[in-house]
Amino acid sequence: GNAKSPRDFRRILSLARPERSRLTAAIGLLVISSGISMSVPYAIGKIIDIIYNMDQLKQSDQESQKQVIRERLKTVCAGLTGIFLLGGLCNFGRVYLMRTAGQNITARLRGQLFSSIVKQDTAFFDKNRTGELLNRLSADTQLVSLTVTQQVSDGLRSGMMTLAGAGMMFYMSPQLAMVGLAVVPPVSFFAIVMGRQVRAASREVQDSLAASTEMAEEKLSNIRTVRAFAMEGREIDNYRVTMDNVLQKAYSEAMINAKFYGTTGLSGNMIILAVLYYGGNLVTTDAITVGQLAAFVLYSAYVGIGLSGVSTFYAEMMKGLGASSRLWELIDRRSDIPVTGGVIPSKPLAGRIKFEDVTFSYPTRPDVTVMKELSLDIPANSVVAVVGGSGSGKSTLGSLLLRLYDPDQGRVTIDGEDIRTLDPAHVRKYIGTVSQEPVLFSSSIRDNIVYGAEDPASVSQEELEHAAKEANAHGFISRFPEGYDTLVGERGVMLSGGQKQRVAIARAILKNPGILLLDEATSALDAQSEHEVKEALERIMQGRSVIT
Ligand code: ADP
Ligand code: MG
């Protein structure tokens, strides 16, 4: 909450550090262009007075004097044109620098966030939904980077407009300035109160929107299941319900915004009206000129616009702070099982696997013990089959060996080394897995197979085909018109179960692992392809440990 805000705020600002030069330049340009904008009312007032004087001269008919005035008008306007051109250039530079700095910050933030998410332990992904993580990655990062660039820049400009406008008002007529600015304190108070409400309301809109996007993401990525159960209608209704929820939240946000802008707009106009009324009286007493009054009215309009900008800035800042604290939580989260780090044994692993009194329950379901004091000794270069009913914990055994989870008690060792002391990346590189439901990436067959290699770019066509032949996959792959370039669709939906499994086996072969973990690797196959795959497996079982 609020206690963390100053720290979150400093941390948001630190995002801007690498963009320091761009942002400083942008702010410099902002000061110049704002300065130019601030001179506009003064210049307009001067021009009005020149024209007004010309009007007065009509009766006295002094042509030569009119000529002088015309000359002055020309010079003033020509000078202003130059100044405006400069202002335009400054705005150009400012917008470009600000936007690019913002994009850089977003990109960097996304990189940081993605790398932190990817490194989280498996239990984290059991708990968190992909849709929500994607939301953080796309929407929240953008919101936060806008806060340090656009919002700060707009806020600064509004702040300068307000201060300079008020300054000019006092400079031109302190008396009138007091009248015009009398409404400022109550309006600011109102704006701060409303700003809080805006923040809360927009948070609710964001949250309900995220929930609805998550739901859509899940249903779309499993459209086959939805279709097979003919649930399109119900999913459409469900989505509508979540959208109604979003709308409801958005309506109350709209209401708060309407109140806010209605009131601030009204008070802005009241400032101007008050200035016109008192100022008109001052003109009649010759205390100020018509041009000065015009300039004064414009300055008070600036103050009004500036103030509303400052309050928008405040609301947006709060929104950005909210989004940022969610991001920091994710970025700072340390995974219980690191991705790398730990001992890398000096000699190559022989591959003796031992489970010693392992007790384990999944972190998301701590009350259900999947394994109780399980011991298992698998000598190097042996083939071991683990047999058990569905749900008895066979796949879990594989997960523990890959160190996707740590046991609650006992230990898993390779060559006598507790795998918790070894570098997880090293262990995982040493183990090849073909899982029960192999999942492919939505690229080509080639890309999926070479994913197993240490350096995918260096895999030659021969090596690729060799691995595919070993896996009995070369035949069906070459029968595709595009061969190895055939796209497999999202998660591999464009291949049959058996084809997917053989591609996964080829991927495991290319890795040339010391331990091969086959988790019901032939479960998705018919008798013929099971025979082919078994043949392939027997071939690659040579010289390594196999757990099936
Ligand atoms: P199988 O022997 O069929 O491969 P598993 O090892 O997949 O069985 O599952 C063992 C038990 O653990 C099952 O009761 C299952 O419901 C549970 N389980 C599997 N994966 C998870 C998970 N990620 N989170 C929580 N429980 C799980
Ligand atoms: Mg299983």
XYZ file of C-alpha atoms and ligand atoms in Angstrom:
576
model
C 0.000 0.000 0.000
C 0.847 3.563 0.706
C 3.760 2.931 3.039
C 5.666 1.384 0.145
C 4.822 4.176 -2.253
C 7.936 6.340 -1.820
C 10.160 3.300 -2.367
C 8.153 2.187 -5.385
C 8.342 5.727 -6.657
C 12.138 5.891 -6.337
C 12.383 2.546 -8.048
C 10.160 3.705 -10.916
C 12.405 6.741 -11.298
C 15.479 4.531 -11.359
C 14.052 2.938 -14.515
C 14.657 6.253 -16.214
C 18.360 6.307 -15.337
C 19.642 4.620 -18.509
C 17.579 7.089 -20.542
C 18.994 10.033 -18.634
C 20.439 11.859 -21.623
C 17.318 11.531 -23.759
C 15.052 12.550 -20.915
C 17.224 15.498 -19.895
C 17.261 16.740 -23.472
C 13.501 16.247 -23.691
C 12.958 18.195 -20.507
C 15.227 20.980 -21.745
C 13.168 21.200 -24.921
C 10.027 21.089 -22.810
C 11.189 24.093 -20.792
C 11.888 26.048 -23.992
C 8.592 25.165 -25.659
C 6.641 25.829 -22.480
C 8.412 29.159 -22.123
C 7.339 29.996 -25.651
C 3.736 28.971 -24.954
C 3.820 31.112 -21.845
C 4.859 34.152 -23.868
C 1.886 33.781 -26.225
C -0.732 35.538 -24.043
C 1.692 38.372 -23.347
C 2.371 38.774 -27.095
C -1.313 38.569 -27.956
C -2.043 41.227 -25.351
C 0.622 43.454 -26.957
C -0.876 42.896 -30.434
C -4.375 43.674 -29.200
C -3.119 46.893 -27.641
C -1.395 47.879 -30.900
C -4.614 47.249 -32.859
C -6.705 48.946 -30.201
C -4.478 52.049 -30.317
C -4.836 52.067 -34.099
C -8.631 52.096 -33.604
C -8.368 55.121 -31.307
C -6.244 56.953 -33.838
C -8.979 56.832 -36.514
C -10.524 60.205 -35.608
C -7.284 62.111 -35.275
C -6.360 60.855 -38.764
C -2.626 60.865 -38.372
C -1.638 58.625 -41.284
C 2.047 58.681 -40.469
C 1.453 57.444 -36.940
C -0.784 54.643 -38.261
C 2.051 53.710 -40.573
C 4.378 53.400 -37.580
C 1.864 51.195 -35.789
C 1.493 48.960 -38.882
C 5.263 48.570 -38.983
C 5.316 47.601 -35.325
C 2.559 45.062 -35.905
C 4.571 43.537 -38.726
C 7.742 43.297 -36.638
C 5.954 41.780 -33.656
C 4.196 39.177 -35.845
C 7.366 38.315 -37.771
C 9.248 37.899 -34.488
C 6.494 35.686 -33.125
C 6.564 33.511 -36.262
C 10.231 32.816 -35.646
C 9.637 32.048 -31.998
C 6.727 29.720 -32.845
C 8.867 27.879 -35.381
C 11.435 27.334 -32.664
C 8.654 26.134 -30.340
C 7.456 23.673 -33.011
C 10.958 22.268 -33.395
C 11.302 21.896 -29.639
C 7.990 20.052 -29.433
C 9.057 17.769 -32.246
C 12.265 16.866 -30.468
C 10.613 16.525 -27.093
C 7.870 14.154 -28.303
C 10.336 12.018 -30.256
C 12.833 11.749 -27.402
C 10.161 11.098 -24.785
C 8.443 8.398 -26.808
C 11.635 6.577 -27.727
C 12.884 6.768 -24.141
C 9.510 5.325 -23.071
C 9.794 2.469 -25.547
C 13.329 1.716 -24.380
C 12.196 1.590 -20.785
C 9.228 -0.642 -21.659
C 11.458 -3.010 -23.599
C 14.002 -3.220 -20.785
C 11.303 -3.729 -18.183
C 9.711 -6.470 -20.263
C 13.090 -8.150 -20.652
C 13.672 -8.063 -16.877
C 10.195 -9.331 -16.133
C 10.300 -12.122 -18.688
C 13.664 -13.310 -17.453
C 12.382 -13.333 -13.882
C 9.200 -15.210 -14.843
C 11.038 -17.795 -16.933
C 13.354 -18.552 -14.002
C 10.563 -19.221 -11.525
C 10.185 -22.715 -10.091
C 7.611 -25.114 -11.493
C 5.328 -24.665 -8.490
C 5.004 -20.985 -9.412
C 3.552 -21.951 -12.783
C 1.193 -24.408 -11.109
C -0.208 -21.465 -9.177
C -0.145 -18.595 -11.666
C -2.151 -18.400 -14.817
C -0.433 -17.679 -18.097
C -3.029 -15.062 -19.026
C -2.302 -13.068 -15.908
C 1.455 -13.218 -16.437
C 0.985 -12.058 -20.019
C -1.052 -9.140 -18.765
C 1.785 -8.071 -16.499
C 4.206 -8.417 -19.354
C 2.231 -6.407 -21.880
C -0.054 -3.952 -20.082
C 1.606 -3.216 -16.736
C 5.086 -2.688 -18.166
C 3.693 -0.150 -20.622
C 1.772 1.641 -17.906
C 4.864 1.913 -15.723
C 7.133 3.156 -18.478
C 4.563 5.764 -19.499
C 4.574 6.931 -15.906
C 8.264 7.778 -15.924
C 8.219 9.366 -19.373
C 4.980 10.760 -20.711
C 3.287 11.315 -17.354
C 6.316 12.989 -15.804
C 6.753 15.150 -18.881
C 3.082 16.104 -19.026
C 3.106 16.669 -15.293
C 6.141 18.935 -15.533
C 4.589 20.896 -18.359
C 1.348 21.299 -16.414
C 3.269 22.299 -13.324
C 5.261 24.891 -15.248
C 2.117 26.181 -16.930
C 0.430 26.586 -13.566
C 3.343 28.269 -11.835
C 4.320 30.523 -14.735
C 0.669 31.404 -15.426
C 0.084 32.310 -11.809
C 3.370 34.248 -11.751
C 2.412 36.230 -14.828
C -1.019 36.916 -13.345
C 0.570 38.378 -10.207
C 3.091 40.287 -12.273
C 0.356 41.864 -14.403
C -2.121 42.630 -11.652
C -1.790 41.237 -8.137
C -5.270 42.441 -7.284
C -6.900 40.572 -10.160
C -4.683 37.541 -9.572
C -6.019 37.189 -6.018
C -9.561 37.159 -7.363
C -8.809 34.659 -10.109
C -6.811 32.261 -7.968
C -9.210 32.255 -5.007
C -10.872 29.090 -6.345
C -7.578 27.202 -6.690
C -7.196 25.800 -3.136
C -10.692 24.270 -2.880
C -10.463 22.882 -6.410
C -7.040 21.326 -5.722
C -8.348 19.710 -2.574
C -11.264 18.312 -4.547
C -8.901 17.080 -7.266
C -6.717 15.191 -4.770
C -9.736 13.489 -3.232
C -11.074 12.591 -6.662
C -7.640 11.447 -7.787
C -7.701 8.738 -5.106
C -11.087 7.554 -6.285
C -9.937 7.544 -9.903
C -7.020 5.354 -8.911
C -9.170 2.850 -7.053
C -11.745 2.737 -9.841
C -9.206 2.267 -12.602
C -7.507 -0.509 -10.646
C -10.843 -2.309 -10.489
C -11.356 -1.869 -14.219
C -7.855 -3.247 -14.913
C -8.384 -6.232 -12.635
C -11.753 -7.186 -14.096
C -10.368 -6.715 -17.599
C -7.447 -8.993 -16.774
C -9.830 -11.634 -15.459
C -11.856 -11.515 -18.646
C -8.764 -11.659 -20.886
C -7.461 -14.621 -18.912
C -10.706 -16.453 -19.417
C -10.725 -15.727 -23.148
C -7.095 -16.822 -23.442
C -7.775 -20.122 -21.736
C -10.874 -20.925 -23.767
C -9.319 -19.902 -27.088
C -6.197 -21.950 -26.537
C -8.373 -24.966 -25.737
C -10.921 -24.363 -28.452
C -10.948 -28.044 -29.426
C -12.241 -29.078 -26.037
C -14.816 -26.295 -26.089
C -15.957 -27.418 -29.534
C -15.999 -31.118 -28.718
C -18.389 -30.393 -25.873
C -20.362 -27.917 -28.021
C -19.868 -25.252 -25.352
C -19.368 -22.288 -27.680
C -22.703 -20.787 -26.657
C -21.980 -21.125 -22.984
C -18.460 -19.728 -23.354
C -19.867 -16.749 -25.263
C -22.323 -16.182 -22.423
C -19.559 -16.591 -19.835
C -17.417 -14.066 -21.650
C -20.351 -11.695 -21.804
C -20.777 -11.993 -18.055
C -17.130 -11.074 -17.481
C -17.505 -8.216 -19.960
C -20.598 -7.011 -18.066
C -18.469 -6.999 -14.964
C -15.827 -4.932 -16.763
C -18.531 -2.568 -18.007
C -19.945 -2.128 -14.532
C -16.532 -1.161 -13.198
C -15.931 1.044 -16.227
C -19.270 2.795 -15.650
C -18.332 3.734 -12.118
C -14.940 4.892 -13.362
C -16.728 6.943 -16.026
C -18.981 8.432 -13.340
C -16.009 9.489 -11.212
C -14.251 10.907 -14.230
C -17.387 12.747 -15.321
C -17.768 14.346 -11.901
C -14.107 15.197 -11.874
C -13.881 16.791 -15.303
C -17.314 18.425 -14.987
C -16.285 20.143 -11.776
C -12.793 21.133 -12.854
C -14.104 22.447 -16.187
C -16.737 24.492 -14.422
C -14.257 25.943 -11.971
C -11.897 26.780 -14.833
C -14.652 28.741 -16.524
C -15.569 30.408 -13.251
C -11.980 31.626 -12.871
C -12.183 33.185 -16.319
C -15.576 34.714 -15.656
C -14.413 36.210 -12.365
C -11.311 37.613 -14.071
C -13.403 39.096 -16.889
C -15.837 40.677 -14.452
C -13.287 42.266 -12.145
C -10.882 42.923 -14.979
C -13.596 44.678 -17.025
C -14.151 46.976 -14.065
C -10.392 47.589 -13.802
C -10.264 48.520 -17.504
C -12.991 51.115 -16.959
C -10.849 52.680 -14.232
C -7.796 52.588 -16.587
C -5.890 50.387 -14.109
C -5.087 47.983 -16.958
C -5.395 48.034 -20.765
C -7.722 45.857 -22.875
C -4.689 43.919 -24.168
C -3.499 43.263 -20.641
C -6.919 41.978 -19.674
C -6.935 39.658 -22.709
C -3.463 38.362 -21.779
C -4.567 37.968 -18.182
C -7.610 35.906 -19.196
C -5.381 33.657 -21.298
C -2.976 33.194 -18.376
C -5.800 32.231 -16.098
C -6.960 29.731 -18.735
C -3.399 28.355 -18.695
C -3.537 28.032 -14.946
C -6.839 26.173 -15.258
C -5.493 23.784 -17.908
C -2.232 23.383 -15.993
C -4.038 22.515 -12.774
C -6.203 19.908 -14.439
C -3.027 18.497 -16.025
C -1.376 18.337 -12.610
C -4.316 16.414 -11.189
C -4.366 14.031 -14.160
C -0.663 13.542 -13.561
C -1.347 12.720 -9.944
C -4.011 10.152 -10.861
C -1.855 8.541 -13.567
C 1.122 8.460 -11.240
C -0.930 6.583 -8.672
C -2.057 4.153 -11.354
C 1.539 3.600 -12.471
C 2.653 3.077 -8.870
C -0.024 0.435 -8.428
C 1.070 -1.383 -11.572
C 4.735 -1.056 -10.640
C 4.343 -2.660 -7.225
C 2.844 -5.704 -8.929
C 5.822 -5.781 -11.288
C 8.438 -5.464 -8.543
C 6.823 -8.345 -6.718
C 7.355 -10.540 -9.770
C 10.798 -9.212 -10.648
C 12.058 -9.623 -7.066
C 10.579 -13.067 -6.557
C 13.379 -15.549 -5.983
C 12.713 -19.038 -7.246
C 13.029 -21.812 -4.647
C 14.895 -23.883 -7.224
C 17.410 -21.805 -9.159
C 17.817 -22.305 -12.899
C 21.608 -22.323 -12.756
C 24.308 -22.243 -10.096
C 25.730 -25.038 -7.992
C 28.366 -27.680 -8.443
C 29.321 -28.842 -11.923
C 31.194 -32.130 -11.357
C 34.658 -32.223 -12.927
C 34.255 -35.679 -14.416
C 31.280 -36.640 -16.522
C 28.354 -38.168 -14.637
C 28.217 -41.976 -14.704
C 24.481 -41.988 -14.104
C 23.778 -43.894 -10.912
C 20.454 -42.644 -9.587
C 19.278 -43.045 -6.019
C 16.106 -41.956 -4.301
C 16.692 -42.075 -0.554
C 13.607 -42.054 1.681
C 11.925 -39.458 -0.474
C 8.694 -38.012 0.831
C 6.974 -35.557 -1.424
C 3.734 -33.675 -1.842
C 3.071 -31.003 -4.470
C 3.395 -27.443 -3.094
C -0.054 -26.599 -4.458
C -1.574 -29.596 -2.655
C 0.446 -30.037 0.531
C -2.065 -32.349 2.257
C -1.786 -35.072 -0.367
C 1.390 -37.123 0.000
C 2.342 -38.447 -3.415
C 5.440 -40.287 -2.216
C 6.223 -41.593 1.230
C 9.775 -42.653 2.135
C 10.415 -44.017 -1.301
C 13.834 -45.535 -1.950
C 15.110 -46.581 -5.304
C 18.562 -47.482 -6.599
C 19.228 -47.443 -10.316
C 22.779 -48.477 -11.340
C 24.450 -46.663 -14.232
C 23.824 -47.974 -17.743
C 20.759 -49.952 -16.816
C 17.207 -50.042 -18.023
C 14.600 -49.743 -15.333
C 10.853 -49.845 -15.724
C 8.613 -48.247 -13.140
C 5.155 -49.744 -13.086
C 2.109 -48.337 -11.338
C -1.478 -47.335 -11.760
C -2.478 -43.998 -13.114
C -1.890 -41.292 -10.530
C 0.506 -43.442 -8.530
C 3.365 -41.004 -8.992
C 5.373 -42.275 -11.967
C 5.578 -38.884 -13.678
C 6.305 -37.282 -10.317
C 9.394 -39.481 -10.055
C 10.622 -37.939 -13.311
C 9.839 -34.419 -12.111
C 11.878 -34.988 -8.951
C 14.818 -36.346 -10.924
C 14.695 -33.299 -13.222
C 14.452 -31.219 -10.063
C 11.269 -29.516 -11.163
C 10.359 -29.891 -7.478
C 12.410 -30.621 -4.375
C 11.439 -33.483 -2.072
C 10.007 -32.587 1.341
C 12.193 -35.199 3.002
C 14.978 -37.486 1.855
C 17.130 -36.833 -1.186
C 17.691 -37.700 -4.798
C 21.289 -38.365 -5.793
C 23.183 -38.858 -9.035
C 26.539 -40.605 -8.558
C 26.091 -40.076 -4.826
C 25.728 -36.279 -5.172
C 22.525 -34.752 -3.836
C 21.006 -33.094 -6.902
C 20.260 -30.063 -4.758
C 23.997 -29.354 -4.662
C 24.450 -29.815 -8.406
C 23.843 -27.166 -11.031
C 20.220 -27.754 -12.130
C 20.987 -26.802 -15.723
C 23.807 -29.350 -15.789
C 21.526 -32.079 -14.401
C 18.757 -31.252 -16.859
C 21.140 -31.251 -19.801
C 22.245 -34.703 -18.729
C 18.700 -36.059 -18.769
C 16.621 -36.476 -21.906
C 12.876 -36.698 -21.454
C 10.058 -37.854 -23.624
C 6.901 -37.141 -21.746
C 3.486 -38.662 -21.714
C 1.978 -35.759 -23.648
C 4.884 -34.262 -25.534
C 4.375 -30.601 -26.264
C 5.991 -29.053 -29.323
C 6.558 -25.395 -30.139
C 4.538 -23.829 -32.925
C 7.485 -23.772 -35.338
C 8.787 -26.266 -37.890
C 9.652 -29.902 -37.234
C 13.316 -28.990 -37.722
C 13.191 -26.273 -35.057
C 11.498 -28.645 -32.659
C 14.096 -31.352 -33.082
C 17.147 -29.094 -32.876
C 15.703 -27.577 -29.696
C 17.383 -30.492 -27.977
C 20.857 -29.496 -29.138
C 23.293 -27.448 -27.079
C 23.705 -25.054 -30.014
C 20.679 -25.437 -32.331
C 22.254 -23.298 -35.067
C 25.196 -25.663 -35.516
C 23.164 -28.820 -36.133
C 23.756 -30.101 -39.659
C 21.095 -31.646 -41.885
C 22.841 -35.039 -41.496
C 22.717 -34.894 -37.706
C 19.101 -33.834 -37.872
C 18.112 -36.682 -40.187
C 20.155 -39.138 -38.168
C 18.234 -38.265 -35.025
C 14.938 -38.457 -36.899
C 15.847 -41.854 -38.365
C 16.787 -43.158 -34.920
C 13.366 -42.046 -33.707
C 11.620 -43.681 -36.681
C 10.383 -40.239 -37.622
C 12.310 -39.646 -40.833
C 9.802 -41.603 -42.903
C 6.700 -39.661 -42.070
C 8.564 -36.350 -42.048
C 9.853 -36.855 -45.598
C 6.353 -37.701 -46.771
C 5.222 -34.196 -45.832
C 5.513 -31.913 -48.872
C 7.565 -29.432 -46.827
C 9.618 -32.132 -45.115
C 11.505 -30.833 -42.092
C 10.085 -27.358 -42.651
C 6.539 -28.546 -41.965
C 4.910 -26.353 -39.357
C 3.460 -28.262 -36.437
C 0.872 -25.729 -35.223
C 0.359 -24.488 -31.713
C 1.691 -27.073 -29.212
C 1.966 -29.473 -32.147
C -1.757 -29.837 -32.935
C -1.031 -30.377 -36.629
C 0.672 -33.701 -35.945
C -0.847 -36.943 -34.711
C -0.069 -38.127 -31.194
C 2.381 -40.745 -32.448
C 4.121 -38.290 -34.778
C 4.462 -35.783 -31.984
C 5.943 -38.426 -29.751
C 8.485 -39.451 -32.368
C 9.509 -35.829 -32.937
C 9.932 -35.552 -29.169
C 12.076 -38.706 -29.185
C 14.244 -37.281 -31.966
C 14.621 -34.122 -29.886
C 15.751 -36.213 -26.917
C 18.175 -38.224 -29.089
C 19.794 -35.107 -30.500
C 20.486 -34.060 -26.933
C 22.512 -37.278 -26.508
C 21.602 -37.567 -22.823
C 23.256 -39.757 -20.210
C 19.899 -40.646 -18.706
C 16.838 -41.115 -20.805
C 13.515 -40.612 -19.105
C 10.627 -42.133 -21.016
C 7.343 -41.289 -19.375
C 4.895 -43.609 -21.107
C 6.562 -42.513 -24.296
C 4.590 -44.985 -26.369
C 1.219 -44.319 -24.791
C -0.096 -42.318 -27.717
C 0.839 -44.890 -30.346
C -0.961 -47.601 -32.242
C 0.535 -51.088 -32.396
C 2.479 -50.435 -35.612
C 4.042 -47.143 -34.534
C 4.559 -48.465 -31.025
C 6.618 -51.209 -32.561
C 8.576 -48.651 -34.596
C 9.134 -46.405 -31.607
C 10.182 -49.321 -29.420
C 12.720 -50.259 -32.027
C 13.985 -46.696 -31.972
C 14.128 -46.679 -28.214
C 16.035 -49.939 -28.047
C 18.622 -48.482 -30.366
C 19.145 -45.393 -28.263
C 19.143 -47.267 -24.964
C 22.731 -48.324 -25.717
C 25.301 -46.840 -23.375
C 22.988 -44.889 -21.159
C 20.567 -45.320 -18.276
C 16.957 -45.518 -19.210
C 14.041 -45.105 -16.875
C 10.753 -45.934 -18.439
P 1.284 -41.020 -12.877
O 1.798 -42.197 -12.153
O 0.007 -41.313 -13.554
O 2.296 -40.401 -13.786
P 1.560 -38.510 -11.478
O 2.942 -38.606 -10.975
O 1.343 -37.666 -12.669
O 0.949 -39.949 -11.723
O 0.649 -37.959 -10.316
C 0.722 -38.411 -8.978
C -0.263 -37.605 -8.125
O 0.138 -36.278 -8.041
C -1.657 -37.605 -8.689
O -2.560 -37.808 -7.614
C -1.841 -36.241 -9.254
O -3.154 -35.809 -9.083
C -0.885 -35.401 -8.457
N -0.261 -34.337 -9.262
C 0.399 -34.491 -10.430
N 0.917 -33.308 -10.867
C 0.563 -32.383 -9.950
C 0.788 -30.970 -9.814
N 1.506 -30.274 -10.702
N 0.272 -30.341 -8.735
C -0.437 -31.021 -7.823
N -0.677 -32.350 -7.868
C -0.192 -33.035 -8.926
Mg 2.214 -39.876 -15.721
